[in-house]
XYZ file of N, CA, C and O in Angstrom:
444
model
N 24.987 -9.759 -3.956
C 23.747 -9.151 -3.532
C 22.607 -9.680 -4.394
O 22.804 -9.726 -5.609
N 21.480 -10.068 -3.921
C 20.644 -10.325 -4.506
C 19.235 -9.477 -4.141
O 18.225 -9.608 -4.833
N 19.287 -8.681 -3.085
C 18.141 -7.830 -2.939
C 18.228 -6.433 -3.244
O 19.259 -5.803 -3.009
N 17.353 -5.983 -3.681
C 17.572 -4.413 -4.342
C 16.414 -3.345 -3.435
O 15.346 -3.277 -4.043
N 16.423 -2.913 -2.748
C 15.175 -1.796 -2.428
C 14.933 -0.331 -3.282
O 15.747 0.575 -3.458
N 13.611 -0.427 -3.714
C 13.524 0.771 -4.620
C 12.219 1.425 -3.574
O 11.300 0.893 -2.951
N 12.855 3.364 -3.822
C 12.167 3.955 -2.928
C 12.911 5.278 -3.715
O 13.775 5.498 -4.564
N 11.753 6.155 -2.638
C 12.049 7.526 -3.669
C 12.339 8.459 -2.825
O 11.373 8.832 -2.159
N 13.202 8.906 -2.640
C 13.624 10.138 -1.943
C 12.896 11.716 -2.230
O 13.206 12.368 -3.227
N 11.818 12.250 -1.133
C 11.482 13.124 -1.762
C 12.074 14.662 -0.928
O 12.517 14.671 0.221
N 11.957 15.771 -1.739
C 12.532 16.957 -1.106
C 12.391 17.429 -0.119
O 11.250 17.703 0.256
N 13.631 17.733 0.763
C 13.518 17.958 2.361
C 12.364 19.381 2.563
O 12.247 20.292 1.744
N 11.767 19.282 3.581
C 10.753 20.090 3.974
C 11.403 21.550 4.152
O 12.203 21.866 5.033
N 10.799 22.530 2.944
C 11.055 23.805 2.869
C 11.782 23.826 1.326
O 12.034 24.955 0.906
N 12.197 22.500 0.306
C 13.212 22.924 -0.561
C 12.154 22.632 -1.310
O 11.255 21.832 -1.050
N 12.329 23.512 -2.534
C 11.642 23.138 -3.654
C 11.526 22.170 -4.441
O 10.652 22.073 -5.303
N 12.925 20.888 -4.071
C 13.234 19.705 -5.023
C 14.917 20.283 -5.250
O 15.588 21.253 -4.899
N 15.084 19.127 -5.996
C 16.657 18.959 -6.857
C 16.504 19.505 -7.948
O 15.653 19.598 -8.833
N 17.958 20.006 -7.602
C 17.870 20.989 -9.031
C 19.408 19.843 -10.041
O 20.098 19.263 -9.204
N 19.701 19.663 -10.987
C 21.144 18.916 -11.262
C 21.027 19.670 -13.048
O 20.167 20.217 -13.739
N 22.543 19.242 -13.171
C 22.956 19.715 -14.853
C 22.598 18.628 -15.269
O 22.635 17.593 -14.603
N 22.148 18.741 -16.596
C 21.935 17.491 -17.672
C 22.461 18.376 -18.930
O 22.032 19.363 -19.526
N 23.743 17.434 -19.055
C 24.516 17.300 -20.150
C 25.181 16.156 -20.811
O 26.301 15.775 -20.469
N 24.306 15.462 -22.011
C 24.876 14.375 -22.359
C 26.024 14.267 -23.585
O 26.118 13.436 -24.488
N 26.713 15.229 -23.318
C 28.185 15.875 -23.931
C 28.656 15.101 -22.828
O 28.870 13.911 -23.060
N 28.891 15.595 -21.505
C 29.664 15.506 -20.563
C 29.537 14.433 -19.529
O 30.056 14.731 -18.453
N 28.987 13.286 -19.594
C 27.720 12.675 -18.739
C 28.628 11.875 -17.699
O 29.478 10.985 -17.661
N 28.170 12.436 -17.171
C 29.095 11.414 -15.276
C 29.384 12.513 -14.933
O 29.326 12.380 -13.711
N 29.846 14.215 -15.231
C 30.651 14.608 -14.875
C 29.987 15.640 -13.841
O 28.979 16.238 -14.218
N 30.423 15.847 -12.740
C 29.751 16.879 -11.501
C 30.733 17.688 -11.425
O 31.943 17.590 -11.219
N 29.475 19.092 -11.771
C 29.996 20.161 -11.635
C 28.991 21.358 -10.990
O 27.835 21.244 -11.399
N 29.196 22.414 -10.119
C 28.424 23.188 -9.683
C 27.515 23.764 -11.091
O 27.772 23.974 -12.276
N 26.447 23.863 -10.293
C 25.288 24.483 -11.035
C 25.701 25.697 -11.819
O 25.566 26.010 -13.002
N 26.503 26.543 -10.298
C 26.850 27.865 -10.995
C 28.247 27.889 -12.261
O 28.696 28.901 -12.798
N 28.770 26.245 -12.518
C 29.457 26.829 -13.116
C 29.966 26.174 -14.817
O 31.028 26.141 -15.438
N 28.151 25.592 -15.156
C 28.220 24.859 -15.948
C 26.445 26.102 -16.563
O 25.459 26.729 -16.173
N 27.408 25.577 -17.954
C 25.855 26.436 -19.022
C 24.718 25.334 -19.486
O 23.804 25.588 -20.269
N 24.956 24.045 -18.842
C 23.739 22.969 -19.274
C 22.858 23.226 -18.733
O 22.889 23.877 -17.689
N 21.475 22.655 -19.452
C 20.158 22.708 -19.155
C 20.338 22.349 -17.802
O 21.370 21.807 -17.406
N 19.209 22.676 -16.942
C 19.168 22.602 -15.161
C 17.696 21.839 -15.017
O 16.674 22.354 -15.470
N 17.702 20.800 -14.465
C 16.501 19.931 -14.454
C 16.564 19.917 -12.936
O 17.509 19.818 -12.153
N 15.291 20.044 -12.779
C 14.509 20.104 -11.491
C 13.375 18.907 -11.211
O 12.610 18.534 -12.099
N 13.371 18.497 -10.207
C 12.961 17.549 -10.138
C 12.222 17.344 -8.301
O 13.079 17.298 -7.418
N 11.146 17.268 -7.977
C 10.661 17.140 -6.492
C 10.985 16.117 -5.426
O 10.842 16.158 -4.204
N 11.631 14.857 -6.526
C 12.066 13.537 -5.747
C 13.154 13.222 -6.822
O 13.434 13.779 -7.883
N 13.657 12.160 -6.192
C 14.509 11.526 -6.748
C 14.427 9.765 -6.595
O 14.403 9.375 -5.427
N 14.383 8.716 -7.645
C 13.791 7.414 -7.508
C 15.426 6.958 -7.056
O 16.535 7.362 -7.407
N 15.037 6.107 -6.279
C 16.764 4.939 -5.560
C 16.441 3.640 -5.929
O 15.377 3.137 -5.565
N 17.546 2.822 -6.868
C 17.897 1.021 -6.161
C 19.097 1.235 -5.629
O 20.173 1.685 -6.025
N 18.607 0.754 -4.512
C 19.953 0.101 -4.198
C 20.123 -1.091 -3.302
O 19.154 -1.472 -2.645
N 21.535 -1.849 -3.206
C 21.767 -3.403 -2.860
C 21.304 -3.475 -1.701
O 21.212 -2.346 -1.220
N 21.022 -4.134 -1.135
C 20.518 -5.058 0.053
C 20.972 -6.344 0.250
O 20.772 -7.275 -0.531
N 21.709 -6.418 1.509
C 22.772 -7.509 1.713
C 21.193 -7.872 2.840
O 20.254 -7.267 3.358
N 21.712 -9.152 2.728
C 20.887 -10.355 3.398
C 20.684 -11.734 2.703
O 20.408 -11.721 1.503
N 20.815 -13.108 3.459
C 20.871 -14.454 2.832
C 18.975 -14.485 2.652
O 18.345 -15.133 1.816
N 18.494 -13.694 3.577
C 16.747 -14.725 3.580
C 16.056 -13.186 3.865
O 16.550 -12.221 4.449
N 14.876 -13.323 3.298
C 13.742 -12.097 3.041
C 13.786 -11.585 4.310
O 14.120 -10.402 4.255
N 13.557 -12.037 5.652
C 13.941 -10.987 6.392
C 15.190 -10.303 7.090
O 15.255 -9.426 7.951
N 15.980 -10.889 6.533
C 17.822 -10.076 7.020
C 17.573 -8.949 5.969
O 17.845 -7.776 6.225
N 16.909 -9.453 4.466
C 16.986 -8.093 3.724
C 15.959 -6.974 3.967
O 15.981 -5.848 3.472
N 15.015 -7.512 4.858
C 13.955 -6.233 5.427
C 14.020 -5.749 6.331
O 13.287 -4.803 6.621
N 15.407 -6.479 7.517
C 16.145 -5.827 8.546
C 16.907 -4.990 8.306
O 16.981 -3.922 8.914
N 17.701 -5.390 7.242
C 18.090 -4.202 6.668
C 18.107 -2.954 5.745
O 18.743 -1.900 5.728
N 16.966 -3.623 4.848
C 15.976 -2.426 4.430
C 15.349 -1.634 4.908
O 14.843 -0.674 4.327
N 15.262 -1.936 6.200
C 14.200 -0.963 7.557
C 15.655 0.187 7.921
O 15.473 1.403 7.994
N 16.870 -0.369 8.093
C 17.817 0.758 8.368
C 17.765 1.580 7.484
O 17.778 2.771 7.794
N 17.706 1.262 6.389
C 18.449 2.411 5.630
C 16.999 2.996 4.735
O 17.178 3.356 3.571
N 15.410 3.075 5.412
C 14.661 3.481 5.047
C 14.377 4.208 6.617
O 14.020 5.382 6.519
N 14.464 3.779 7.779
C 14.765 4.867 8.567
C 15.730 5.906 8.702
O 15.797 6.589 9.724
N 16.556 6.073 7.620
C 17.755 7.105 7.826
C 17.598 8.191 6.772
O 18.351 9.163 6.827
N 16.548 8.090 5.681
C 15.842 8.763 4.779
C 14.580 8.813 5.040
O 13.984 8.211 5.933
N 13.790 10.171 3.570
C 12.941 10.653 4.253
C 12.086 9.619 3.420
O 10.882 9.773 3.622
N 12.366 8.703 2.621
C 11.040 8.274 2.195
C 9.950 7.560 3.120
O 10.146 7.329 4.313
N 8.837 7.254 2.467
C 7.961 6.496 3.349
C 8.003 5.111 2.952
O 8.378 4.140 3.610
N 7.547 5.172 1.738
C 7.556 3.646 0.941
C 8.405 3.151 0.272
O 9.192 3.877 -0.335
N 8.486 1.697 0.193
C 9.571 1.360 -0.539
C 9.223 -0.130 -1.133
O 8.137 -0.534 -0.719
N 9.848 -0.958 -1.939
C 9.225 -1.964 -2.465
C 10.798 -2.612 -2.398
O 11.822 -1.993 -2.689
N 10.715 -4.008 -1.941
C 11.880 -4.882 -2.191
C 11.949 -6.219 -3.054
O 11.044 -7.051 -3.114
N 13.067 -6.281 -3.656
C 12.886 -6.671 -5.005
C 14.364 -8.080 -4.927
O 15.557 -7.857 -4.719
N 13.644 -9.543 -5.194
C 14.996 -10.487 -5.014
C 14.924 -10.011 -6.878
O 14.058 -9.659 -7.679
N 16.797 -10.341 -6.878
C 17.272 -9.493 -8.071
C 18.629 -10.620 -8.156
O 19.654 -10.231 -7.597
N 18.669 -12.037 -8.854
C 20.109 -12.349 -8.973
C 20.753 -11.959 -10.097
O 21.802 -12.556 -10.337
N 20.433 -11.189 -10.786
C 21.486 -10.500 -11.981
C 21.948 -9.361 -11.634
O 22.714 -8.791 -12.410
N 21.575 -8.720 -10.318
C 22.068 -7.855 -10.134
C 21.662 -6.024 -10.757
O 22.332 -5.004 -10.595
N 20.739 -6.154 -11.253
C 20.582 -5.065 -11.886
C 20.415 -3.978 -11.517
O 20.145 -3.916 -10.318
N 20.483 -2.481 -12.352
C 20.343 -1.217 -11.122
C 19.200 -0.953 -11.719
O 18.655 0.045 -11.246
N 18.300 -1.757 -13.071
C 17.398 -0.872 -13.462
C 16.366 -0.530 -12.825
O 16.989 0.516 -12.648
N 15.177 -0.330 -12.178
C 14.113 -0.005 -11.587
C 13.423 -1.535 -12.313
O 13.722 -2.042 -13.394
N 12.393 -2.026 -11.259
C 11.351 -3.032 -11.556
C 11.962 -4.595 -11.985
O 11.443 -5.691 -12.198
N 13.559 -3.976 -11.985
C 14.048 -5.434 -12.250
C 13.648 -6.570 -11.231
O 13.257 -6.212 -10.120
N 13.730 -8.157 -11.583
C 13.415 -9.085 -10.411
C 12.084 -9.308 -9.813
O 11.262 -9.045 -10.691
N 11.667 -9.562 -9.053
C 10.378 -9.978 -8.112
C 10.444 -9.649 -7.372
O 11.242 -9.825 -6.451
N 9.324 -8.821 -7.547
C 8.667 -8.313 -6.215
C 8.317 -8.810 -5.071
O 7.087 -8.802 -5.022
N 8.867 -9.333 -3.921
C 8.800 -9.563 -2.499
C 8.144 -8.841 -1.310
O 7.592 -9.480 -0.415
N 8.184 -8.046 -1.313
C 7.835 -7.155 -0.766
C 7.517 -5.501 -0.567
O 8.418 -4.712 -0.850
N 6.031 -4.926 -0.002
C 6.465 -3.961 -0.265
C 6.478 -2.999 1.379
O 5.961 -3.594 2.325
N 6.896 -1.973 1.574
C 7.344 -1.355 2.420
C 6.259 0.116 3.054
O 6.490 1.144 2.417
N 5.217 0.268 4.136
C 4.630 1.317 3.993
C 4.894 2.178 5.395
O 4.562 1.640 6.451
N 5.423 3.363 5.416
C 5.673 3.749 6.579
C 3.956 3.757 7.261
O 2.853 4.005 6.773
N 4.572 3.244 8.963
C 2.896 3.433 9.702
C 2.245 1.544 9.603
O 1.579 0.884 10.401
N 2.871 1.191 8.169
C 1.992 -0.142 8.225
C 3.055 -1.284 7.899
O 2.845 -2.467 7.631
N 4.229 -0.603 7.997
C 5.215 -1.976 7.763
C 5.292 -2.743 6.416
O 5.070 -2.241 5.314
N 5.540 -3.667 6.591
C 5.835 -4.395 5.214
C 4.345 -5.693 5.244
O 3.505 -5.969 6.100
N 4.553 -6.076 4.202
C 3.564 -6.516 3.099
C 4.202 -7.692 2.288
O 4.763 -7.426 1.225
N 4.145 -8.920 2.722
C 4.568 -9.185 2.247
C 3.415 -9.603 0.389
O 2.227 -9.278 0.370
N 4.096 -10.316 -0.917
C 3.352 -10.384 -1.789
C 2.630 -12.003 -1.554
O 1.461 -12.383 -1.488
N 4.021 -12.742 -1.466
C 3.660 -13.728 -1.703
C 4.802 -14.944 -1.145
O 5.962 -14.533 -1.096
N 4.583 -16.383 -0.726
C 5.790 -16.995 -0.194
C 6.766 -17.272 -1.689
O 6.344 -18.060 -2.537
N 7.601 -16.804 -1.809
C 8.622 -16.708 -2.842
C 9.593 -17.809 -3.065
O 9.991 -18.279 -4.131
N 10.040 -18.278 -1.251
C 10.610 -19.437 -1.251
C 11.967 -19.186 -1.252
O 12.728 -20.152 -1.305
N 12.652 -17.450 -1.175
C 13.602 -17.117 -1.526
C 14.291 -16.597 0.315
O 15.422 -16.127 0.440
């Protein structure tokens, strides 16, 4: 994979946001809210990378368009990434994503 789409998932209409345990005693580990004594972090959105299969900028914005129509975000920014990384902002910026106005591209990348 070399394309990454970052976009933010925000709270379904009527919820207040995500609520999750943060415990870095225990870290990876999922457990109900009700049945853990860690701090409870709340949060209104939640930020996403994730992979994007495609050989050329638009197979990865064909398929960045699926899986940004199947969530609620609006915007999203796509990112060529050959190291692979999950961090946020990793790679070059290619493109960015606006619900209503489509994509954007930055610049010919050549990728």
């Amino acid at each position: 994979m070399t394309y990454f789409l970052e976009y933010t998932v925000p709270a379904a209409p009527g919820d207040a946001g995500f609520e999750f345990p943060h415990d870095e005693i225990n870290a990876g580990t999922t457990v109900p809210l009700t049945q853990t004594d860690a701090e409870v972090v709340h949060t209104p959105a939640l930020p996403a990378r994730t992979g994007i299969l495609g050989a050329t900028v638009p197979e990865a914005k064909l398929e960045a368009e699926q899986l940004i129509s199947h969530s609620r975000a609006s915007e999203a920014s796509l990112y060529y990434d050959p190291s692979n990384s999950l961090q946020a902002g990793v790679g070059t910026l290619v493109s960015t994503f606006s619900e209503g106005q489509g994509w954007q591209d930055l610049q010919d990348t050549g990728f």
